mmCIF file of C-alpha atoms in Angstrom:
data_model
loop_
_atom_site.group_PDB
_atom_site.id
_atom_site.type_symbol
_atom_site.label_atom_id
_atom_site.label_comp_id
_atom_site.label_asym_id
_atom_site.label_seq_id
_atom_site.Cartn_x
_atom_site.Cartn_y
_atom_site.Cartn_z
ATOM 1 C CA ARG A 10 28.761 86.847 115.439
ATOM 2 C CA LEU A 11 31.932 86.251 116.945
ATOM 3 C CA ARG A 12 32.970 89.561 115.844
ATOM 4 C CA ALA A 13 30.085 91.277 117.370
ATOM 5 C CA LEU A 14 30.676 89.504 120.570
ATOM 6 C CA ASN A 15 34.285 90.522 120.747
ATOM 7 C CA ARG A 16 33.214 94.045 120.079
ATOM 8 C CA LEU A 17 30.803 93.647 123.078
ATOM 9 C CA GLN A 18 33.487 92.566 125.145
ATOM 10 C CA VAL A 19 35.710 95.503 124.164
ATOM 11 C CA ILE A 20 32.891 97.867 124.984
ATOM 12 C CA PHE A 21 32.177 96.263 128.273
ATOM 13 C CA GLN A 22 35.953 96.470 129.026
ATOM 14 C CA HIS A 23 36.062 100.034 128.234
ATOM 15 C CA LEU A 24 32.941 100.757 130.465
ATOM 16 C CA LYS A 25 34.741 98.869 133.341
ATOM 17 C CA MET A 26 37.707 101.249 132.736
ATOM 18 C CA SER A 27 35.800 104.338 132.769
ATOM 19 C CA LYS A 28 33.954 103.424 135.781
ATOM 20 C CA GLN A 29 37.227 102.713 137.477
ATOM 21 C CA THR A 30 38.935 106.090 136.227
ATOM 22 C CA ASP A 31 36.541 107.919 138.717
ATOM 23 C CA SER A 32 39.065 109.975 140.497
ATOM 24 C CA ALA A 33 37.936 109.094 144.173
ATOM 25 C CA ALA A 34 39.140 105.508 143.490
ATOM 26 C CA GLU A 35 42.113 104.683 145.330
ATOM 27 C CA VAL A 36 43.606 103.036 142.205
ATOM 28 C CA LEU A 37 42.987 103.894 138.839
ATOM 29 C CA LEU A 38 43.281 101.484 135.993
ATOM 30 C CA GLU A 39 43.313 102.829 132.315
ATOM 31 C CA LYS A 40 44.311 101.819 128.782
ATOM 32 C CA LYS A 41 45.974 104.537 126.827
ATOM 33 C CA GLY A 42 47.233 103.480 123.331
ATOM 34 C CA GLY A 43 48.956 100.266 123.715
ATOM 35 C CA ALA A 44 49.800 100.998 127.492
ATOM 36 C CA GLY A 45 47.992 99.700 130.345
ATOM 37 C CA ILE A 46 48.577 102.306 133.485
ATOM 38 C CA ILE A 47 48.027 101.829 136.947
ATOM 39 C CA THR A 48 47.818 105.037 138.978
ATOM 40 C CA LEU A 49 47.948 104.454 142.851
ATOM 41 C CA ASN A 50 45.616 107.140 144.070
ATOM 42 C CA ARG A 51 45.867 107.592 147.856
ATOM 43 C CA PRO A 52 47.796 110.805 148.006
ATOM 44 C CA LYS A 53 46.973 111.452 151.591
ATOM 45 C CA ALA A 54 48.154 108.104 152.620
ATOM 46 C CA LEU A 55 51.133 108.332 150.393
ATOM 47 C CA ASN A 56 49.610 105.816 148.194
ATOM 48 C CA ALA A 57 50.023 103.150 150.614
ATOM 49 C CA LEU A 58 48.547 99.787 149.475
ATOM 50 C CA ASN A 59 45.516 98.450 150.974
ATOM 51 C CA LEU A 60 43.867 95.021 150.123
ATOM 52 C CA PRO A 61 41.047 96.615 147.903
ATOM 53 C CA MET A 62 43.754 98.204 145.863
ATOM 54 C CA ILE A 63 45.663 94.885 145.525
ATOM 55 C CA GLN A 64 42.615 93.039 144.714
ATOM 56 C CA LYS A 65 41.965 95.454 141.782
ATOM 57 C CA ILE A 66 45.524 95.527 140.483
ATOM 58 C CA TYR A 67 46.231 91.958 140.380
ATOM 59 C CA PRO A 68 43.429 90.802 137.967
ATOM 60 C CA GLN A 69 44.103 93.826 135.702
ATOM 61 C CA ILE A 70 47.792 92.786 135.326
ATOM 62 C CA LYS A 71 46.806 89.260 134.433
ATOM 63 C CA THR A 72 44.173 90.724 131.850
ATOM 64 C CA TRP A 73 46.588 93.011 130.358
ATOM 65 C CA GLU A 74 49.293 90.361 130.243
ATOM 66 C CA GLN A 75 47.061 88.204 127.974
ATOM 67 C CA ASP A 76 45.752 91.025 126.008
ATOM 68 C CA PRO A 77 47.255 91.263 122.342
ATOM 69 C CA GLU A 78 46.460 95.063 122.205
ATOM 70 C CA THR A 79 48.501 95.833 125.408
ATOM 71 C CA PHE A 80 52.236 96.155 124.897
ATOM 72 C CA LEU A 81 53.364 97.381 128.141
ATOM 73 C CA ILE A 82 52.454 98.363 131.738
ATOM 74 C CA ILE A 83 53.134 101.586 133.512
ATOM 75 C CA ILE A 84 52.562 102.067 137.256
ATOM 76 C CA LYS A 85 52.817 105.453 139.033
ATOM 77 C CA GLY A 86 51.434 107.443 141.994
ATOM 78 C CA THR A 87 49.566 110.606 142.408
ATOM 79 C CA GLY A 88 50.320 113.459 144.667
ATOM 80 C CA GLY A 89 53.783 114.367 144.002
ATOM 81 C CA LYS A 90 55.031 113.178 147.332
ATOM 82 C CA ALA A 91 55.157 109.306 147.018
ATOM 83 C CA PHE A 92 55.090 106.644 144.518
ATOM 84 C CA CYS A 93 53.801 104.454 147.222
ATOM 85 C CA ALA A 94 54.978 104.692 151.012
ATOM 86 C CA GLY A 95 54.206 100.978 151.655
ATOM 87 C CA GLY A 96 51.544 98.487 152.523
ATOM 88 C CA ASP A 97 48.546 99.653 154.835
ATOM 89 C CA ILE A 98 50.218 98.763 158.086
ATOM 90 C CA ARG A 99 47.654 100.301 160.500
ATOM 91 C CA ALA A 100 44.791 98.148 158.954
ATOM 92 C CA ILE A 101 46.688 95.078 159.281
ATOM 93 C CA THR A 102 47.605 95.894 162.943
ATOM 94 C CA GLU A 103 43.987 96.440 163.806
ATOM 95 C CA ALA A 104 43.044 93.160 162.156
ATOM 96 C CA GLY A 105 45.744 91.285 163.946
ATOM 97 C CA LYS A 106 44.824 92.645 167.279
ATOM 98 C CA VAL A 107 41.456 90.848 166.930
ATOM 99 C CA GLY A 108 42.352 87.975 165.004
ATOM 100 C CA ASP A 109 40.738 89.148 161.807
ATOM 101 C CA LYS A 110 41.409 87.192 158.548
ATOM 102 C CA LEU A 111 42.884 90.159 156.913
ATOM 103 C CA ILE A 112 46.311 89.262 158.434
ATOM 104 C CA GLN A 113 46.260 86.359 156.046
ATOM 105 C CA ASP A 114 44.434 87.948 153.137
ATOM 106 C CA PHE A 115 46.659 91.095 152.722
ATOM 107 C CA PHE A 116 49.823 89.112 152.655
ATOM 108 C CA ILE A 117 48.419 86.474 150.403
ATOM 109 C CA GLY A 118 47.341 89.104 148.202
ATOM 110 C CA GLU A 119 50.294 91.433 148.259
ATOM 111 C CA TYR A 120 52.815 88.496 147.634
ATOM 112 C CA ARG A 121 50.795 87.145 144.718
ATOM 113 C CA LEU A 122 50.730 90.585 143.034
ATOM 114 C CA ASN A 123 54.591 90.822 143.564
ATOM 115 C CA ASN A 124 54.873 87.415 141.784
ATOM 116 C CA ALA A 125 52.580 88.830 139.076
ATOM 117 C CA ILE A 126 54.920 91.466 138.640
ATOM 118 C CA GLY A 127 57.915 89.410 138.792
ATOM 119 C CA THR A 128 56.710 86.850 135.955
ATOM 120 C CA CYS A 129 54.808 89.280 133.957
ATOM 121 C CA LYS A 130 55.440 88.855 130.250
ATOM 122 C CA LYS A 131 54.704 92.466 129.286
ATOM 123 C CA PRO A 132 57.366 95.005 129.908
ATOM 124 C CA TYR A 133 56.499 96.786 133.288
ATOM 125 C CA VAL A 134 57.734 100.283 133.861
ATOM 126 C CA ALA A 135 57.506 101.689 137.314
ATOM 127 C CA LEU A 136 57.904 105.431 137.666
ATOM 128 C CA ILE A 137 59.190 105.419 141.138
ATOM 129 C CA ASP A 138 58.910 109.265 141.762
ATOM 130 C CA GLY A 139 59.074 110.203 145.619
ATOM 131 C CA ILE A 140 58.849 108.022 148.613
ATOM 132 C CA THR A 141 59.049 104.325 147.613
ATOM 133 C CA MET A 142 59.369 101.924 150.492
ATOM 134 C CA GLY A 143 58.094 98.607 151.525
ATOM 135 C CA GLY A 144 55.009 97.542 149.708
ATOM 136 C CA GLY A 145 55.948 100.225 147.287
ATOM 137 C CA VAL A 146 59.224 98.645 146.509
ATOM 138 C CA GLY A 147 57.338 95.413 146.059
ATOM 139 C CA VAL A 148 55.075 96.689 143.220
ATOM 140 C CA SER A 149 58.091 98.034 141.310
ATOM 141 C CA VAL A 150 61.303 96.245 141.883
ATOM 142 C CA HIS A 151 60.344 93.202 140.339
ATOM 143 C CA GLY A 152 59.374 94.644 137.225
ATOM 144 C CA HIS A 153 61.566 95.083 133.929
ATOM 145 C CA PHE A 154 62.119 98.926 134.376
ATOM 146 C CA ARG A 155 62.235 101.114 137.380
ATOM 147 C CA VAL A 156 62.715 104.816 136.829
ATOM 148 C CA ALA A 157 64.001 106.947 139.701
ATOM 149 C CA THR A 158 64.250 110.716 140.091
ATOM 150 C CA GLU A 159 65.634 113.157 142.191
ATOM 151 C CA LYS A 160 62.721 113.017 144.412
ATOM 152 C CA THR A 161 62.895 109.367 145.006
ATOM 153 C CA VAL A 162 63.401 108.229 148.593
ATOM 154 C CA PHE A 163 64.004 104.516 148.962
ATOM 155 C CA ALA A 164 63.920 102.319 151.906
ATOM 156 C CA MET A 165 63.075 99.084 153.348
ATOM 157 C CA PRO A 166 62.521 100.392 157.217
ATOM 158 C CA GLU A 167 60.750 97.071 158.591
ATOM 159 C CA THR A 168 63.289 95.961 161.162
ATOM 160 C CA ALA A 169 62.035 99.263 163.077
ATOM 161 C CA ILE A 170 58.576 98.065 163.388
ATOM 162 C CA GLY A 171 59.102 94.593 164.096
ATOM 163 C CA LEU A 172 58.612 93.101 160.779
ATOM 164 C CA PHE A 173 61.173 92.246 157.932
ATOM 165 C CA PRO A 174 61.867 93.475 154.547
ATOM 166 C CA ASP A 175 59.079 91.583 152.853
ATOM 167 C CA VAL A 176 57.387 91.647 149.387
ATOM 168 C CA GLY A 177 60.229 89.783 147.891
ATOM 169 C CA GLY A 178 63.199 91.553 149.622
ATOM 170 C CA GLY A 179 64.675 88.250 150.361
ATOM 171 C CA TYR A 180 64.936 87.848 146.511
ATOM 172 C CA PHE A 181 66.276 91.419 145.525
ATOM 173 C CA LEU A 182 68.329 92.396 148.445
ATOM 174 C CA PRO A 183 70.983 89.819 148.492
ATOM 175 C CA ARG A 184 71.425 90.198 144.656
ATOM 176 C CA LEU A 185 72.427 93.896 144.939
ATOM 177 C CA SER A 186 76.167 94.164 144.628
ATOM 178 C CA GLY A 187 78.327 93.284 147.699
ATOM 179 C CA LYS A 188 76.566 93.537 151.039
ATOM 180 C CA ILE A 189 74.540 96.581 150.125
ATOM 181 C CA GLY A 190 71.264 94.671 150.350
ATOM 182 C CA TYR A 191 72.110 93.492 153.773
ATOM 183 C CA TYR A 192 73.052 96.678 154.937
ATOM 184 C CA LEU A 193 69.916 98.297 153.786
ATOM 185 C CA ALA A 194 67.661 95.489 154.954
ATOM 186 C CA LEU A 195 69.176 95.522 158.635
ATOM 187 C CA THR A 196 69.774 99.331 159.062
ATOM 188 C CA GLY A 197 66.709 100.571 157.046
ATOM 189 C CA CYS A 198 69.052 103.012 155.579
ATOM 190 C CA ARG A 199 67.475 105.518 153.017
ATOM 191 C CA LEU A 200 68.587 106.141 149.647
ATOM 192 C CA LYS A 201 67.869 109.185 147.614
ATOM 193 C CA GLY A 202 67.653 110.169 143.895
ATOM 194 C CA ARG A 203 70.469 108.953 141.842
ATOM 195 C CA ASP A 204 71.643 106.758 144.696
ATOM 196 C CA VAL A 205 68.679 104.501 144.075
ATOM 197 C CA LEU A 206 70.157 103.816 140.623
ATOM 198 C CA ARG A 207 73.558 103.491 141.816
ATOM 199 C CA ALA A 208 72.630 100.900 144.462
ATOM 200 C CA GLY A 209 71.013 98.650 141.672
ATOM 201 C CA ILE A 210 67.429 99.205 142.632
ATOM 202 C CA ALA A 211 66.393 101.446 139.772
ATOM 203 C CA THR A 212 67.267 100.867 136.179
ATOM 204 C CA HIS A 213 67.179 104.536 134.988
ATOM 205 C CA PHE A 214 67.063 108.000 136.256
ATOM 206 C CA VAL A 215 64.856 110.755 134.828
ATOM 207 C CA GLU A 216 64.009 114.356 136.052
ATOM 208 C CA SER A 217 60.848 114.430 137.840
ATOM 209 C CA GLU A 218 59.219 116.895 135.824
ATOM 210 C CA LYS A 219 60.120 114.977 132.562
ATOM 211 C CA LEU A 220 58.003 112.118 133.577
ATOM 212 C CA PRO A 221 54.732 113.102 131.937
ATOM 213 C CA ALA A 222 56.596 113.632 128.670
ATOM 214 C CA LEU A 223 58.291 110.117 129.112
ATOM 215 C CA GLU A 224 54.957 108.468 129.825
ATOM 216 C CA LYS A 225 53.374 110.240 126.778
ATOM 217 C CA ASP A 226 56.423 108.866 124.685
ATOM 218 C CA LEU A 227 56.059 105.390 126.143
ATOM 219 C CA ILE A 228 52.298 105.344 125.358
ATOM 220 C CA ALA A 229 52.963 106.513 121.656
ATOM 221 C CA LEU A 230 55.282 103.679 120.722
ATOM 222 C CA LYS A 231 54.045 101.582 118.174
ATOM 223 C CA SER A 232 53.897 97.813 119.224
ATOM 224 C CA PRO A 233 56.816 98.432 121.317
ATOM 225 C CA SER A 234 59.273 95.566 122.292
ATOM 226 C CA LYS A 235 61.294 95.620 125.419
ATOM 227 C CA GLU A 236 64.297 96.920 123.479
ATOM 228 C CA LYS A 237 62.387 99.773 122.168
ATOM 229 C CA ILE A 238 61.237 100.618 125.514
ATOM 230 C CA ALA A 239 64.937 100.394 126.984
ATOM 231 C CA ASP A 240 65.939 102.606 124.130
ATOM 232 C CA LEU A 241 63.437 105.109 124.960
ATOM 233 C CA LEU A 242 64.207 105.191 128.760
ATOM 234 C CA ASN A 243 67.845 105.037 127.981
ATOM 235 C CA SER A 244 67.465 108.502 125.749
ATOM 236 C CA TYR A 245 65.791 110.127 128.821
ATOM 237 C CA HIS A 246 68.298 108.940 131.282
ATOM 238 C CA MET A 247 71.229 110.119 129.124
ATOM 239 C CA LYS A 248 69.857 113.542 129.026
ATOM 240 C CA CYS A 249 69.420 113.848 132.717
ATOM 241 C CA THR A 250 72.335 115.664 134.334
ATOM 242 C CA ILE A 251 71.105 116.169 137.904
ATOM 243 C CA ASP A 252 73.435 115.044 140.441
ATOM 244 C CA GLN A 253 75.613 113.341 137.823
ATOM 245 C CA GLU A 254 78.880 114.484 139.311
ATOM 246 C CA LYS A 255 77.918 113.462 142.801
ATOM 247 C CA GLU A 256 79.250 110.296 144.211
ATOM 248 C CA PHE A 257 77.177 107.585 145.347
ATOM 249 C CA ALA A 258 76.624 108.154 148.997
ATOM 250 C CA LEU A 259 77.873 104.533 150.100
ATOM 251 C CA ASP A 260 80.920 104.627 148.015
ATOM 252 C CA GLU A 261 83.333 105.631 150.733
ATOM 253 C CA HIS A 262 81.692 102.953 153.085
ATOM 254 C CA MET A 263 81.699 100.001 150.490
ATOM 255 C CA ASP A 264 84.624 98.008 151.898
ATOM 256 C CA LYS A 265 83.241 98.499 155.245
ATOM 257 C CA ILE A 266 79.747 97.378 154.376
ATOM 258 C CA ASN A 267 81.064 94.485 152.514
ATOM 259 C CA SER A 268 83.330 93.244 155.445
ATOM 260 C CA LEU A 269 81.013 94.014 158.401
ATOM 261 C CA PHE A 270 77.900 92.750 156.895
ATOM 262 C CA SER A 271 79.172 89.546 155.761
ATOM 263 C CA ALA A 272 79.048 87.723 159.066
ATOM 264 C CA ASN A 273 76.891 84.533 159.406
ATOM 265 C CA SER A 274 74.962 85.777 162.610
ATOM 266 C CA MET A 275 73.694 89.058 164.025
ATOM 267 C CA GLU A 276 75.801 89.045 167.140
ATOM 268 C CA GLU A 277 78.806 88.491 164.910
ATOM 269 C CA ILE A 278 77.760 91.596 162.765
ATOM 270 C CA VAL A 279 77.650 93.534 166.137
ATOM 271 C CA LYS A 280 80.826 92.151 167.377
ATOM 272 C CA LYS A 281 82.357 93.254 163.848
ATOM 273 C CA LEU A 282 80.747 96.811 164.322
ATOM 274 C CA LYS A 283 82.184 97.238 167.868
ATOM 275 C CA GLN A 284 85.629 96.069 167.003
ATOM 276 C CA ASP A 285 85.892 98.284 163.889
ATOM 277 C CA GLY A 286 84.962 101.421 165.996
ATOM 278 C CA SER A 287 84.884 103.897 163.167
ATOM 279 C CA PRO A 288 82.360 106.517 163.186
ATOM 280 C CA PHE A 289 80.577 104.762 160.446
ATOM 281 C CA ALA A 290 80.502 101.362 162.227
ATOM 282 C CA MET A 291 79.470 103.140 165.585
ATOM 283 C CA LYS A 292 76.393 104.886 163.586
ATOM 284 C CA GLN A 293 75.427 101.514 162.162
ATOM 285 C CA LEU A 294 75.544 100.001 165.732
ATOM 286 C CA GLU A 295 73.322 102.689 167.142
ATOM 287 C CA THR A 296 70.839 102.222 164.435
ATOM 288 C CA ILE A 297 70.785 98.480 164.644
ATOM 289 C CA ASN A 298 70.526 98.766 168.567
ATOM 290 C CA LYS A 299 67.266 100.401 168.118
ATOM 291 C CA MET A 300 65.734 97.660 165.772
ATOM 292 C CA SER A 301 63.795 94.690 166.914
ATOM 293 C CA PRO A 302 65.990 91.854 167.869
ATOM 294 C CA THR A 303 63.667 89.205 166.554
ATOM 295 C CA SER A 304 63.027 91.137 163.290
ATOM 296 C CA LEU A 305 66.954 91.275 162.931
ATOM 297 C CA LYS A 306 67.527 87.701 163.276
ATOM 298 C CA LEU A 307 64.646 86.960 160.903
ATOM 299 C CA THR A 308 65.962 89.273 158.293
ATOM 300 C CA LEU A 309 69.504 88.212 158.279
ATOM 301 C CA ARG A 310 68.294 84.553 157.689
ATOM 302 C CA GLN A 311 65.652 85.600 154.994
ATOM 303 C CA LEU A 312 68.415 87.365 152.996
ATOM 304 C CA ARG A 313 71.094 84.459 153.394
ATOM 305 C CA GLU A 314 68.394 81.749 152.308
ATOM 306 C CA GLY A 315 66.732 83.884 149.696
ATOM 307 C CA ALA A 316 69.921 84.628 147.968
ATOM 308 C CA SER A 317 69.804 81.083 146.497
ATOM 309 C CA MET A 318 65.986 80.843 145.949
ATOM 310 C CA SER A 319 63.444 81.608 143.234
ATOM 311 C CA LEU A 320 61.341 84.676 143.637
ATOM 312 C CA GLN A 321 58.423 82.187 144.217
ATOM 313 C CA GLU A 322 60.332 80.187 146.921
ATOM 314 C CA VAL A 323 61.278 83.643 148.521
ATOM 315 C CA LEU A 324 57.530 84.887 148.687
ATOM 316 C CA ARG A 325 56.559 81.343 150.177
ATOM 317 C CA MET A 326 59.318 81.836 152.919
ATOM 318 C CA GLU A 327 58.227 85.313 153.495
ATOM 319 C CA TYR A 328 54.575 84.312 153.979
ATOM 320 C CA ARG A 329 55.530 82.114 156.830
ATOM 321 C CA LEU A 330 57.441 84.892 158.383
ATOM 322 C CA SER A 331 54.639 87.467 158.058
ATOM 323 C CA GLN A 332 52.285 84.927 159.844
ATOM 324 C CA ALA A 333 54.944 84.563 162.643
ATOM 325 C CA CYS A 334 55.372 88.104 162.940
ATOM 326 C CA MET A 335 51.372 88.523 163.235
ATOM 327 C CA LYS A 336 51.512 86.102 166.103
ATOM 328 C CA GLY A 337 54.313 87.732 167.993
ATOM 329 C CA HIS A 338 54.706 90.817 170.066
ATOM 330 C CA ASP A 339 57.076 92.987 168.296
ATOM 331 C CA PHE A 340 55.215 93.989 165.265
ATOM 332 C CA TYR A 341 52.193 95.542 167.353
ATOM 333 C CA GLU A 342 54.724 97.003 169.792
ATOM 334 C CA GLY A 343 56.903 98.707 166.667
ATOM 335 C CA VAL A 344 53.619 100.028 164.954
ATOM 336 C CA ARG A 345 52.505 101.312 168.160
ATOM 337 C CA ALA A 346 55.851 103.051 168.807
ATOM 338 C CA VAL A 347 56.477 104.348 165.385
ATOM 339 C CA LEU A 348 53.172 105.036 163.757
ATOM 340 C CA ILE A 349 50.446 105.358 166.343
ATOM 341 C CA ASP A 350 51.761 106.910 169.847
ATOM 342 C CA LYS A 351 55.138 108.005 167.754
ATOM 343 C CA ASP A 352 57.027 107.914 171.072
ATOM 344 C CA GLN A 353 59.896 106.250 169.033
ATOM 345 C CA SER A 354 60.724 104.003 171.933
ATOM 346 C CA PRO A 355 59.424 100.395 171.338
ATOM 347 C CA LYS A 356 59.881 97.761 174.130
ATOM 348 C CA TRP A 357 60.793 94.734 172.221
ATOM 349 C CA LYS A 358 60.492 91.343 173.562
ATOM 350 C CA PRO A 359 62.990 89.717 173.765
ATOM 351 C CA ALA A 360 64.912 92.819 174.181
ATOM 352 C CA ALA A 361 68.259 91.340 173.229
ATOM 353 C CA LEU A 362 69.785 89.610 170.271
ATOM 354 C CA GLU A 363 71.047 86.807 172.788
ATOM 355 C CA GLU A 364 67.551 86.203 174.031
ATOM 356 C CA VAL A 365 66.228 85.311 170.570
ATOM 357 C CA SER A 366 66.694 81.494 170.404
ATOM 358 C CA ASP A 367 67.819 79.670 167.126
ATOM 359 C CA GLU A 368 64.949 77.467 167.884
ATOM 360 C CA PHE A 369 62.426 80.219 167.729
ATOM 361 C CA VAL A 370 63.826 81.673 164.459
ATOM 362 C CA ASP A 371 63.640 78.044 162.995
ATOM 363 C CA ASN A 372 59.996 77.827 163.949
ATOM 364 C CA CYS A 373 59.156 80.992 162.033
ATOM 365 C CA PHE A 374 60.635 79.357 158.786
ATOM 366 C CA LYS A 375 58.711 76.253 159.160
ATOM 367 C CA PRO A 376 56.282 75.432 156.334
ATOM 368 C CA LEU A 377 52.473 75.885 157.399
ATOM 369 C CA GLY A 378 51.232 72.794 155.615
ATOM 370 C CA ASN A 379 47.663 73.495 153.824
ATOM 371 C CA ASP A 380 48.008 77.138 154.873
ATOM 372 C CA ASP A 381 51.173 77.784 152.898
ATOM 373 C CA LEU A 382 51.189 80.468 150.071
ATOM 374 C CA LYS A 383 49.923 79.199 146.888
ATOM 375 C CA LEU A 384 51.192 80.922 143.668
#
C-alpha cells in the first residue's frame, strides 16, 4: 500500500509540475532527469522577481532539497536579454505609498529565498546570461555555481534609487577581493562578460550559445556529485575563448580602489577621492555625488558589518534596513526619478552626506523585536 501511495504522490507531483509549466506562468518549475529546473519567465519585465514568483520558488527548492531523486537545481531566465534584472521595485513602491503589507512580505519572502539558496544542500547552478542585477544577484550569487556569458551584465545599482545592495549584498560584496565589493556597492558600477568572473562573482564563463548544450549535459549526469558538476562546468569553461586575452576592466584601477574605498566613513572616501584628483577618482566622485547620501551611509556600514557576519545575520540586518528605507523619503524619490518619470534628477533628503546623522544611521540598524526577520 505504501508503494501505491508513493506512486500517487509522484503522479500528483508531476501533475502539479505540468500545470506549472504552462508558458504563461511567471516562473516555470520542472523536473528533467535528476535536475530541478527553475525558469524565470517574465521576459518583458526582464524577469524581475515579484512576490508570487518568490512564493513558488521557495517551497520548490525546499522540496527538491529533500527529494532523493533530485541531484541538482538549475536556475535560468527566458527572453535572451536578462537572467533577472532585480526585484519588482514598482510594485513595492506602490505598496509603500499606501502602507500595504507587501513592503514587509516581499522582503521577508525574498530574503528567505536567498537564505534557502545559500544553505541549499543540493548543488545549485545559476546560468546568469544577460542582465543580472539586484534581486537577480540574490537568486544566483549564494548558490554553488554561477555561470556567466559574454552577455552577462552585473550590477548592484541600489544607491541610485535610495536603497542599498540587499539580497545578501552585505555578505558577498565585502568578501570579494580587496575593496572591489565596496566600490561596486557604492558606485553601482556595471561589470560585463568575463569581468563578472574576474571579480569573483561568477565561478565559470561559458559562451551564451553553448548554454543549452551545457544544460543538457548537466541533466544527463548520472547521480552527479558537486565534483562531477564542477568537472563538467570546468570543461565548458576551458573551451571558451571569448575575451580571454582582454584584461580585467578594473585591473589598472585596483590599487586606487583598494586605497580610496578602504576609508571608515563616506565623508572620508569623498575626501580621499578629491585629494587623489586622478581622472578615475574624479569619475567616481561624480557618480557618488548622484547617489542618495542616506543610501551611501547605510551601504558602507552594511558592508563593514556584514564582512564578519553569517549570511543569516546579514539578511536579518538587511531586513531592518529595508524597513527603514520603506519608511523614508529617498527610496520613493529614487524610483520616481529613475524608473517612473525618468528625469534622472532625484531630490534627496537629506541632500548632503554631512546631514545624515550617525544617530539616524544607528536607528536604521536597530532590532525590530518581534518584527525581525525569522529565517
